[in-house]
């Protein structure tokens, strides 16, 4: 995966310089940063790919929580280019409150480094605060896929993800909210790693430094 | 003087099928098992015996002798279960019963026989009751286990009795096989010309021991009652359950949890002591007004941790409506499996696996285990049949995925969604889907997939197109070729 910053590029130096506490290890490093122990929101058509690419940087199970109509359409066949589908644990809730409960449990359990939560509308302040606290306890990363509208929330970042029409496996990720840092937008391309023997190795996808930087 | 009754069930596998009303048992039928790399008949029906077959014949020979022979491999698990059931049944005859696998029972009937009107009457009673259950049996009664065993199997009539103190005389005429010795020793005995037990007893023990080693003399002295050979009863399967009855009903959550903790720690201590864990726990709460309520929890892997059980029960106990209190509780562990202990600090992978199964249990107990699932690959060329999801609790072995040769969308709609064509084309140049209008920029296709004709509901031929729209999303369009007015569907969305 290589990243090209395209829009609204600010000084890359400021991006790299904001202070991090020790426990705030990063999931995505380089110009695109995603803090662990935090909940992030992703909107747009390619939000699910944002979650998948973030999960591909981590090892361990991925707990994917949503209503049955949302997670029922997830197809592992296509995901295996990016992650090992056997890592995914699908969890189906029948109501928004069940989904949020399961998300809190999963984030709090230290076993899952990546929890993906599908919601029809974004969490409100109270819901997102609870998720945020659970993520801080567990140390994993929570990614909220919001199909509808996002509300004011306590989440760390908010990303708008669209497929880029420049070519296959290219996306435009724009960071529209960031509680600790600058906003920005990046063009992300998936560089297919060499798969030896069909084995998936976590972290083989490297975010190259921004070419512009 | 001890008296021992031995029951032999010579046709246990056939009786098992007869009790299930298997019509084959009435015809030429045999049960076989694999002995020394060959399938051999072990138990034969009467018709099979009449056809000239005998036990020990190999399957090809038997088929040659009697082409209409029907056979079935033996099922040791079900036979053992039936024997165990009979072992439980036999406590009406005597309180002191031992299993004699694979096809017999030993009963210590010292002081019991007079309740049935004497030993012959008791033996007849036993055979009758077993015959009522469609089970063929032979009975031997003697002073020792070995002698009773020998009489049941090698005594002439179906009921053989050796009167008290006359074991030697009763055994004298029986063949040497009746001593229950390894095959090698009995064939050696026969080669030396010793045919029956009476001949053995006339030889000095020391000479027998020198020639045939101590196995023979030990077996002989046990059968004749010179050395002790008691009936040691089999213990019942351990039941991992605990019960608590209270003088007054309780209803506060803290009190209930206190009761639960006592029950759980008792059950879990016993499980841990035996190195076992349970996958399911059942808690019965008897309310004074509404009767019994059964609460149950499950685990993704066997566990005996009090804390884990307590935590999983907290939620169902919270939901339980107790108005006037409950005064009787019972906790039972089920689906018992052995637990292999492991070292936490050295085996981090194992620890992570443990944490995963913990979260699966937590989610499953609240949402239902059918709603915590994982993907499994399936061999198929149709996009919707390439994978299934199974319950995460069921999937024990890791699966391996092989990469598909074709590009597939990340979101695959189970039921393709109809789109409204605004500007016709192949695929449509402009179309409306989910309240948005899209324009096709480039399209790749068609990929024609035929249905799986070997399936019942195989469906129709279809064409798929990968469409890159102007605004970004890459969609997977589908149509059924050959129809006059093409209907277009969105089958999925690419990443």
Short mmCIF file of N, CA and C in Angstrom, two decimals, chain A residues 61-150:
data_model
loop_
_atom_site.label_atom_id
_atom_site.label_comp_id
_atom_site.label_asym_id
_atom_site.label_seq_id
_atom_site.Cartn_x
_atom_site.Cartn_y
_atom_site.Cartn_z
N UNK A 61 -7.73 -12.18 15.91
CA UNK A 61 -9.09 -12.21 15.36
C UNK A 61 -9.66 -10.81 15.13
N UNK A 62 -10.53 -10.75 14.14
CA UNK A 62 -11.25 -9.52 13.85
C UNK A 62 -12.71 -9.79 14.18
N UNK A 63 -13.24 -9.04 15.11
CA UNK A 63 -14.65 -9.25 15.46
C UNK A 63 -15.47 -8.24 14.68
N UNK A 64 -16.36 -8.74 13.85
CA UNK A 64 -17.13 -7.88 12.93
C UNK A 64 -18.58 -7.95 13.41
N UNK A 65 -19.06 -6.83 13.91
CA UNK A 65 -20.37 -6.83 14.56
C UNK A 65 -21.34 -5.97 13.75
N UNK A 66 -22.54 -6.44 13.57
CA UNK A 66 -23.52 -5.64 12.86
C UNK A 66 -24.87 -6.32 12.85
N UNK A 67 -25.84 -5.62 12.26
CA UNK A 67 -27.14 -6.25 12.06
C UNK A 67 -26.99 -7.30 10.97
N UNK A 68 -27.93 -8.26 10.96
CA UNK A 68 -27.75 -9.38 10.02
C UNK A 68 -27.79 -8.89 8.58
N UNK A 69 -28.58 -7.86 8.27
CA UNK A 69 -28.65 -7.41 6.88
C UNK A 69 -27.34 -6.75 6.46
N UNK A 70 -26.59 -6.21 7.42
CA UNK A 70 -25.32 -5.57 7.07
C UNK A 70 -24.21 -6.59 6.92
N UNK A 71 -24.07 -7.48 7.93
CA UNK A 71 -22.94 -8.41 7.85
C UNK A 71 -23.24 -9.58 6.94
N UNK A 72 -24.52 -9.76 6.59
CA UNK A 72 -24.87 -10.86 5.69
C UNK A 72 -24.31 -10.69 4.30
N UNK A 73 -24.00 -9.43 3.92
CA UNK A 73 -23.51 -9.21 2.56
C UNK A 73 -21.99 -9.27 2.47
N UNK A 74 -21.33 -9.44 3.59
CA UNK A 74 -19.87 -9.49 3.58
C UNK A 74 -19.41 -10.79 2.92
N UNK A 75 -18.54 -10.69 1.93
CA UNK A 75 -18.10 -11.88 1.20
C UNK A 75 -16.61 -12.12 1.45
N UNK A 76 -16.29 -13.25 2.08
CA UNK A 76 -14.88 -13.51 2.41
C UNK A 76 -14.01 -13.77 1.19
N UNK A 77 -14.65 -14.17 0.09
CA UNK A 77 -13.89 -14.50 -1.11
C UNK A 77 -13.02 -13.33 -1.55
N UNK A 78 -13.61 -12.14 -1.51
CA UNK A 78 -12.85 -10.99 -1.96
C UNK A 78 -11.89 -10.51 -0.88
N UNK A 79 -12.24 -10.77 0.38
CA UNK A 79 -11.41 -10.27 1.47
C UNK A 79 -10.08 -10.99 1.55
N UNK A 80 -10.01 -12.20 0.97
CA UNK A 80 -8.79 -12.97 1.19
C UNK A 80 -7.59 -12.39 0.49
N UNK A 81 -7.79 -11.41 -0.41
CA UNK A 81 -6.63 -10.72 -0.95
C UNK A 81 -5.94 -9.89 0.14
N UNK A 82 -6.71 -9.47 1.10
CA UNK A 82 -6.19 -8.52 2.09
C UNK A 82 -5.93 -9.17 3.44
N UNK A 83 -6.86 -10.01 3.89
CA UNK A 83 -6.71 -10.65 5.20
C UNK A 83 -7.11 -12.11 5.07
N UNK A 84 -6.77 -12.88 6.09
CA UNK A 84 -7.19 -14.27 6.13
C UNK A 84 -8.64 -14.30 6.65
N UNK A 85 -9.60 -14.76 5.82
CA UNK A 85 -11.00 -14.71 6.27
C UNK A 85 -11.27 -15.51 7.53
N UNK A 86 -10.40 -16.49 7.83
CA UNK A 86 -10.62 -17.28 9.04
C UNK A 86 -10.46 -16.45 10.30
N UNK A 87 -9.85 -15.27 10.16
CA UNK A 87 -9.68 -14.42 11.35
C UNK A 87 -10.98 -13.76 11.77
N UNK A 88 -11.92 -13.65 10.84
CA UNK A 88 -13.13 -12.87 11.12
C UNK A 88 -14.10 -13.67 11.99
N UNK A 89 -14.57 -13.06 13.05
CA UNK A 89 -15.65 -13.64 13.84
C UNK A 89 -16.85 -12.71 13.64
N UNK A 90 -17.86 -13.22 12.93
CA UNK A 90 -19.05 -12.42 12.66
C UNK A 90 -19.96 -12.46 13.87
N UNK A 91 -20.46 -11.33 14.25
CA UNK A 91 -21.39 -11.30 15.37
C UNK A 91 -22.62 -10.51 14.94
N UNK A 92 -23.74 -11.16 15.09
CA UNK A 92 -24.97 -10.61 14.54
C UNK A 92 -25.87 -10.15 15.68
N UNK A 93 -26.24 -8.90 15.67
CA UNK A 93 -27.18 -8.39 16.67
C UNK A 93 -28.52 -8.18 16.02
N UNK A 94 -29.58 -8.20 16.84
CA UNK A 94 -30.88 -7.94 16.21
C UNK A 94 -31.34 -6.51 16.44
N UNK A 95 -30.62 -5.77 17.23
CA UNK A 95 -31.01 -4.37 17.39
C UNK A 95 -29.75 -3.54 17.59
N UNK A 96 -29.90 -2.25 17.48
CA UNK A 96 -28.76 -1.36 17.64
C UNK A 96 -28.15 -1.51 19.04
N UNK A 97 -29.01 -1.69 20.04
CA UNK A 97 -28.47 -1.78 21.40
C UNK A 97 -27.66 -3.06 21.57
N UNK A 98 -28.11 -4.15 20.93
CA UNK A 98 -27.34 -5.40 21.01
C UNK A 98 -26.00 -5.25 20.32
N UNK A 99 -26.01 -4.57 19.17
CA UNK A 99 -24.76 -4.36 18.44
C UNK A 99 -23.79 -3.56 19.30
N UNK A 100 -24.30 -2.51 19.93
CA UNK A 100 -23.42 -1.67 20.74
C UNK A 100 -22.93 -2.42 21.97
N UNK A 101 -23.80 -3.27 22.54
CA UNK A 101 -23.36 -4.06 23.70
C UNK A 101 -22.23 -5.00 23.30
N UNK A 102 -22.45 -5.70 22.17
CA UNK A 102 -21.43 -6.65 21.70
C UNK A 102 -20.14 -5.92 21.39
N UNK A 103 -20.27 -4.71 20.82
CA UNK A 103 -19.07 -3.93 20.49
C UNK A 103 -18.29 -3.59 21.75
N UNK A 104 -19.02 -3.20 22.78
CA UNK A 104 -18.34 -2.85 24.03
C UNK A 104 -17.62 -4.05 24.62
N UNK A 105 -18.31 -5.21 24.62
CA UNK A 105 -17.69 -6.42 25.15
C UNK A 105 -16.44 -6.78 24.37
N UNK A 106 -16.56 -6.70 23.05
CA UNK A 106 -15.45 -7.11 22.20
C UNK A 106 -14.27 -6.16 22.36
N UNK A 107 -14.56 -4.86 22.48
CA UNK A 107 -13.47 -3.90 22.63
C UNK A 107 -12.79 -4.07 23.98
N UNK A 108 -13.59 -4.41 24.98
CA UNK A 108 -13.04 -4.52 26.32
C UNK A 108 -12.17 -5.78 26.44
N UNK A 109 -12.58 -6.85 25.75
CA UNK A 109 -11.78 -8.08 25.79
C UNK A 109 -10.49 -7.82 25.05
N UNK A 110 -9.40 -8.14 25.68
CA UNK A 110 -8.11 -7.79 25.10
C UNK A 110 -7.74 -8.66 23.91
N UNK A 111 -8.56 -9.69 23.63
CA UNK A 111 -8.14 -10.67 22.61
C UNK A 111 -8.23 -10.11 21.20
N UNK A 112 -9.13 -9.17 20.97
CA UNK A 112 -9.36 -8.73 19.59
C UNK A 112 -8.67 -7.39 19.37
N UNK A 113 -7.62 -7.39 18.56
CA UNK A 113 -6.97 -6.11 18.29
C UNK A 113 -7.79 -5.20 17.38
N UNK A 114 -8.75 -5.81 16.67
CA UNK A 114 -9.53 -5.00 15.74
C UNK A 114 -11.00 -5.38 15.83
N UNK A 115 -11.83 -4.43 16.14
CA UNK A 115 -13.27 -4.67 16.22
C UNK A 115 -13.93 -3.74 15.22
N UNK A 116 -14.71 -4.32 14.32
CA UNK A 116 -15.40 -3.52 13.31
C UNK A 116 -16.88 -3.51 13.66
N UNK A 117 -17.47 -2.35 13.74
CA UNK A 117 -18.87 -2.24 14.14
C UNK A 117 -19.62 -1.54 13.01
N UNK A 118 -20.66 -2.16 12.52
CA UNK A 118 -21.46 -1.55 11.47
C UNK A 118 -22.70 -0.93 12.10
N UNK A 119 -22.92 0.31 11.83
CA UNK A 119 -24.09 1.00 12.38
C UNK A 119 -24.80 1.73 11.26
N UNK A 120 -26.11 1.85 11.39
CA UNK A 120 -26.84 2.57 10.35
C UNK A 120 -26.61 4.07 10.49
N UNK A 121 -26.64 4.57 11.72
CA UNK A 121 -26.34 5.97 11.95
C UNK A 121 -25.24 6.05 12.99
N UNK A 122 -24.49 7.12 12.96
CA UNK A 122 -23.35 7.26 13.84
C UNK A 122 -23.76 7.27 15.30
N UNK A 123 -22.84 6.94 16.20
CA UNK A 123 -23.18 6.93 17.62
C UNK A 123 -23.30 8.36 18.13
N UNK A 124 -24.13 8.55 19.13
CA UNK A 124 -24.18 9.87 19.74
C UNK A 124 -23.06 9.99 20.75
N UNK A 125 -23.02 11.11 21.44
CA UNK A 125 -21.90 11.35 22.35
C UNK A 125 -21.79 10.28 23.42
N UNK A 126 -22.96 9.90 23.97
CA UNK A 126 -22.94 8.96 25.08
C UNK A 126 -22.46 7.57 24.60
N UNK A 127 -23.03 7.12 23.48
CA UNK A 127 -22.66 5.79 22.94
C UNK A 127 -21.18 5.76 22.58
N UNK A 128 -20.71 6.82 21.93
CA UNK A 128 -19.33 6.79 21.47
C UNK A 128 -18.37 6.90 22.65
N UNK A 129 -18.78 7.61 23.68
CA UNK A 129 -17.94 7.74 24.88
C UNK A 129 -17.75 6.36 25.52
N UNK A 130 -18.84 5.61 25.59
CA UNK A 130 -18.76 4.26 26.19
C UNK A 130 -17.85 3.37 25.37
N UNK A 131 -18.00 3.44 24.04
CA UNK A 131 -17.14 2.63 23.18
C UNK A 131 -15.68 3.04 23.35
N UNK A 132 -15.48 4.34 23.45
CA UNK A 132 -14.13 4.87 23.60
C UNK A 132 -13.48 4.35 24.88
N UNK A 133 -14.25 4.34 25.97
CA UNK A 133 -13.72 3.86 27.25
C UNK A 133 -13.39 2.37 27.15
N UNK A 134 -14.29 1.61 26.49
CA UNK A 134 -14.05 0.17 26.33
C UNK A 134 -12.78 -0.07 25.52
N UNK A 135 -12.59 0.73 24.47
CA UNK A 135 -11.40 0.56 23.62
C UNK A 135 -10.14 0.90 24.40
N UNK A 136 -10.22 1.92 25.25
CA UNK A 136 -9.04 2.29 26.04
C UNK A 136 -8.68 1.16 26.99
N UNK A 137 -9.70 0.51 27.54
CA UNK A 137 -9.42 -0.60 28.47
C UNK A 137 -8.80 -1.77 27.74
N UNK A 138 -9.36 -2.10 26.58
CA UNK A 138 -8.89 -3.29 25.86
C UNK A 138 -7.61 -3.04 25.08
N UNK A 139 -7.40 -1.80 24.66
CA UNK A 139 -6.19 -1.49 23.91
C UNK A 139 -6.29 -1.82 22.43
N UNK A 140 -7.44 -2.31 22.00
CA UNK A 140 -7.60 -2.63 20.58
C UNK A 140 -8.05 -1.40 19.81
N UNK A 141 -8.33 -1.63 18.55
CA UNK A 141 -8.76 -0.52 17.72
C UNK A 141 -10.20 -0.79 17.30
N UNK A 142 -11.06 0.20 17.44
CA UNK A 142 -12.45 0.04 17.04
C UNK A 142 -12.72 0.86 15.80
N UNK A 143 -13.33 0.26 14.83
CA UNK A 143 -13.67 0.99 13.61
C UNK A 143 -15.17 0.93 13.42
N UNK A 144 -15.80 2.07 13.40
CA UNK A 144 -17.25 2.14 13.21
C UNK A 144 -17.52 2.41 11.75
N UNK A 145 -18.24 1.52 11.11
CA UNK A 145 -18.65 1.76 9.74
C UNK A 145 -20.04 2.36 9.79
N UNK A 146 -20.16 3.58 9.34
CA UNK A 146 -21.44 4.27 9.46
C UNK A 146 -22.06 4.35 8.08
N UNK A 147 -23.22 3.71 7.94
CA UNK A 147 -23.86 3.69 6.63
C UNK A 147 -24.68 4.95 6.40
N UNK A 148 -25.18 5.55 7.48
CA UNK A 148 -26.02 6.74 7.32
C UNK A 148 -25.26 8.00 7.67
N UNK A 149 -25.82 8.75 8.60
CA UNK A 149 -25.21 10.02 8.97
C UNK A 149 -24.40 9.87 10.24
N UNK A 150 -23.34 10.65 10.31
CA UNK A 150 -22.54 10.67 11.53
C UNK A 150 -23.01 11.82 12.40
#
